[in-house]
PDB file of C-alpha atoms in Angstrom:
ATOM      1  CA  UNK I   1      48.371  38.774 116.268  1.00  0.00           C
ATOM      2  CA  UNK I   2      46.356  36.982 113.697  1.00  0.00           C
ATOM      3  CA  UNK I   3      48.087  34.164 111.653  1.00  0.00           C
ATOM      4  CA  UNK I   4      45.196  33.789 109.411  1.00  0.00           C
ATOM      5  CA  UNK I   5      46.109  33.751 105.637  1.00  0.00           C
ATOM      6  CA  UNK I   6      43.610  34.803 103.093  1.00  0.00           C
ATOM      7  CA  UNK I   7      42.751  33.177  99.814  1.00  0.00           C
ATOM      8  CA  UNK I   8      41.036  35.108  96.866  1.00  0.00           C
ATOM      9  CA  UNK I   9      38.653  32.902  94.798  1.00  0.00           C
ATOM     10  CA  UNK I  10      37.118  34.434  91.517  1.00  0.00           C
ATOM     11  CA  UNK I  11      33.315  33.077  90.684  1.00  0.00           C
ATOM     12  CA  UNK I  12      33.164  33.361  87.151  1.00  0.00           C
ATOM     13  CA  UNK I  13      30.096  30.679  87.083  1.00  0.00           C
ATOM     14  CA  UNK I  14      28.065  28.733  89.771  1.00  0.00           C
ATOM     15  CA  UNK I  15      29.772  25.244  88.718  1.00  0.00           C
ATOM     16  CA  UNK I  16      31.750  23.715  91.539  1.00  0.00           C
ATOM     17  CA  UNK I  17      35.096  23.186  90.604  1.00  0.00           C
ATOM     18  CA  UNK I  18      36.012  21.556  93.934  1.00  0.00           C
ATOM     19  CA  UNK I  19      37.929  24.852  95.735  1.00  0.00           C
ATOM     20  CA  UNK I  20      38.620  23.638  99.182  1.00  0.00           C
ATOM     21  CA  UNK I  21      38.478  26.771 102.197  1.00  0.00           C
ATOM     22  CA  UNK I  22      39.894  26.071 105.615  1.00  0.00           C
ATOM     23  CA  UNK I  23      38.040  27.827 108.206  1.00  0.00           C
ATOM     24  CA  UNK I  24      39.002  28.927 111.792  1.00  0.00           C
ATOM     25  CA  UNK I  25      36.193  29.012 114.316  1.00  0.00           C
ATOM     26  CA  UNK I  26      35.841  32.185 116.553  1.00  0.00           C
ATOM     27  CA  UNK I  27      36.726  31.868 120.225  1.00  0.00           C
ATOM     28  CA  UNK I  28      33.160  30.748 121.925  1.00  0.00           C
ATOM     29  CA  UNK I  29      31.993  29.119 118.511  1.00  0.00           C
ATOM     30  CA  UNK I  30      34.216  25.664 118.431  1.00  0.00           C
ATOM     31  CA  UNK I  31      31.371  23.390 118.693  1.00  0.00           C
ATOM     32  CA  UNK I  32      28.979  25.448 116.259  1.00  0.00           C
ATOM     33  CA  UNK I  33      27.829  24.197 112.816  1.00  0.00           C
ATOM     34  CA  UNK I  34      29.478  25.293 110.049  1.00  0.00           C
ATOM     35  CA  UNK I  35      26.921  24.199 107.569  1.00  0.00           C
ATOM     36  CA  UNK I  36      22.947  23.939 107.907  1.00  0.00           C
ATOM     37  CA  UNK I  37      21.171  20.830 107.890  1.00  0.00           C
ATOM     38  CA  UNK I  38      19.554  19.716 104.552  1.00  0.00           C
ATOM     39  CA  UNK I  39      16.425  18.608 106.423  1.00  0.00           C
ATOM     40  CA  UNK I  40      16.100  22.346 107.674  1.00  0.00           C
ATOM     41  CA  UNK I  41      15.013  23.138 103.902  1.00  0.00           C
ATOM     42  CA  UNK I  42      11.907  25.477 103.807  1.00  0.00           C
ATOM     43  CA  UNK I  43       9.531  23.862 101.190  1.00  0.00           C
ATOM     44  CA  UNK I  44       7.763  26.628  99.208  1.00  0.00           C
ATOM     45  CA  UNK I  45       4.011  27.121  99.651  1.00  0.00           C
ATOM     46  CA  UNK I  46       1.498  28.355  97.117  1.00  0.00           C
ATOM     47  CA  UNK I  47       1.513  31.840  98.280  1.00  0.00           C
ATOM     48  CA  UNK I  48       5.172  32.399  97.236  1.00  0.00           C
ATOM     49  CA  UNK I  49       5.318  34.982  94.401  1.00  0.00           C
ATOM     50  CA  UNK I  50       8.408  35.757  92.233  1.00  0.00           C
ATOM     51  CA  UNK I  51       8.818  39.242  91.662  1.00  0.00           C
ATOM     52  CA  UNK I  52      10.658  40.396  88.658  1.00  0.00           C
ATOM     53  CA  UNK I  53      11.404  43.991  87.932  1.00  0.00           C
ATOM     54  CA  UNK I  54      12.151  45.001  85.066  1.00  0.00           C
ATOM     55  CA  UNK I  55      13.048  48.160  82.507  1.00  0.00           C
ATOM     56  CA  UNK I  56      12.564  48.251  78.599  1.00  0.00           C
ATOM     57  CA  UNK I  57      13.992  51.269  76.651  1.00  0.00           C
ATOM     58  CA  UNK I  58      13.243  50.322  72.764  1.00  0.00           C
ATOM     59  CA  UNK I  59      11.204  48.004  71.095  1.00  0.00           C
ATOM     60  CA  UNK I  60      14.109  45.661  70.621  1.00  0.00           C
ATOM     61  CA  UNK I  61      14.462  45.298  74.553  1.00  0.00           C
ATOM     62  CA  UNK I  62      10.592  45.015  74.634  1.00  0.00           C
ATOM     63  CA  UNK I  63      10.689  42.135  72.571  1.00  0.00           C
ATOM     64  CA  UNK I  64      13.175  40.492  74.281  1.00  0.00           C
ATOM     65  CA  UNK I  65      11.255  41.190  77.790  1.00  0.00           C
ATOM     66  CA  UNK I  66       8.340  39.860  76.339  1.00  0.00           C
ATOM     67  CA  UNK I  67      10.175  36.529  75.564  1.00  0.00           C
ATOM     68  CA  UNK I  68      11.686  36.522  79.098  1.00  0.00           C
ATOM     69  CA  UNK I  69       8.192  37.177  80.461  1.00  0.00           C
ATOM     70  CA  UNK I  70       6.380  33.907  78.656  1.00  0.00           C
ATOM     71  CA  UNK I  71       9.624  31.934  79.278  1.00  0.00           C
ATOM     72  CA  UNK I  72       9.471  32.264  83.018  1.00  0.00           C
ATOM     73  CA  UNK I  73       5.942  31.939  83.321  1.00  0.00           C
ATOM     74  CA  UNK I  74       5.885  28.836  81.335  1.00  0.00           C
ATOM     75  CA  UNK I  75       8.737  27.308  83.414  1.00  0.00           C
ATOM     76  CA  UNK I  76       7.889  28.135  86.679  1.00  0.00           C
ATOM     77  CA  UNK I  77       5.494  26.463  88.792  1.00  0.00           C
ATOM     78  CA  UNK I  78       4.954  29.390  91.057  1.00  0.00           C
ATOM     79  CA  UNK I  79       3.459  32.460  90.735  1.00  0.00           C
ATOM     80  CA  UNK I  80       5.089  35.298  88.707  1.00  0.00           C
ATOM     81  CA  UNK I  81       4.321  38.935  89.238  1.00  0.00           C
ATOM     82  CA  UNK I  82       6.365  41.403  86.905  1.00  0.00           C
ATOM     83  CA  UNK I  83       6.890  45.241  87.734  1.00  0.00           C
ATOM     84  CA  UNK I  84       7.358  47.382  84.917  1.00  0.00           C
ATOM     85  CA  UNK I  85       7.828  51.121  84.381  1.00  0.00           C
ATOM     86  CA  UNK I  86       4.901  52.280  82.588  1.00  0.00           C
ATOM     87  CA  UNK I  87       6.381  55.290  81.226  1.00  0.00           C
ATOM     88  CA  UNK I  88       9.079  54.044  79.676  1.00  0.00           C
ATOM     89  CA  UNK I  89       6.863  51.434  77.508  1.00  0.00           C
ATOM     90  CA  UNK I  90       5.381  51.737  73.931  1.00  0.00           C
ATOM     91  CA  UNK I  91       1.490  51.597  73.531  1.00  0.00           C
ATOM     92  CA  UNK I  92       1.925  48.626  71.592  1.00  0.00           C
ATOM     93  CA  UNK I  93       3.548  47.023  74.271  1.00  0.00           C
ATOM     94  CA  UNK I  94       1.393  47.986  76.919  1.00  0.00           C
ATOM     95  CA  UNK I  95      -1.511  46.456  75.218  1.00  0.00           C
ATOM     96  CA  UNK I  96       0.046  43.177  74.386  1.00  0.00           C
ATOM     97  CA  UNK I  97       1.059  42.863  78.274  1.00  0.00           C
ATOM     98  CA  UNK I  98      -2.557  43.136  79.106  1.00  0.00           C
ATOM     99  CA  UNK I  99      -3.290  40.298  76.806  1.00  0.00           C
ATOM    100  CA  UNK I 100      -0.367  38.361  78.100  1.00  0.00           C
ATOM    101  CA  UNK I 101      -1.552  38.812  81.570  1.00  0.00           C
ATOM    102  CA  UNK I 102      -4.815  36.999  80.824  1.00  0.00           C
TER     103      UNK I 102
END
């Protein structure tokens, strides 16, 4: 019979509000580390690509998509590849997307 209790935590943002969680190790894993060492963080290479999948239905969403695309490419140091559904895009957006890619 398990005596473990559960605690529900509702996440509404990514800010740490200081919730402490009690953990119980499974048999055989008493000496296993719970947290990975920060020295093990893998540095990103120049070959890393951020893939962004987008679907814009309508001129308003296409305008917001343009703003997002320009903002992401301006603020990141990694390569970004945007995946768009061509059959949902207006001819005007297609022409501007070609210009933005250059």
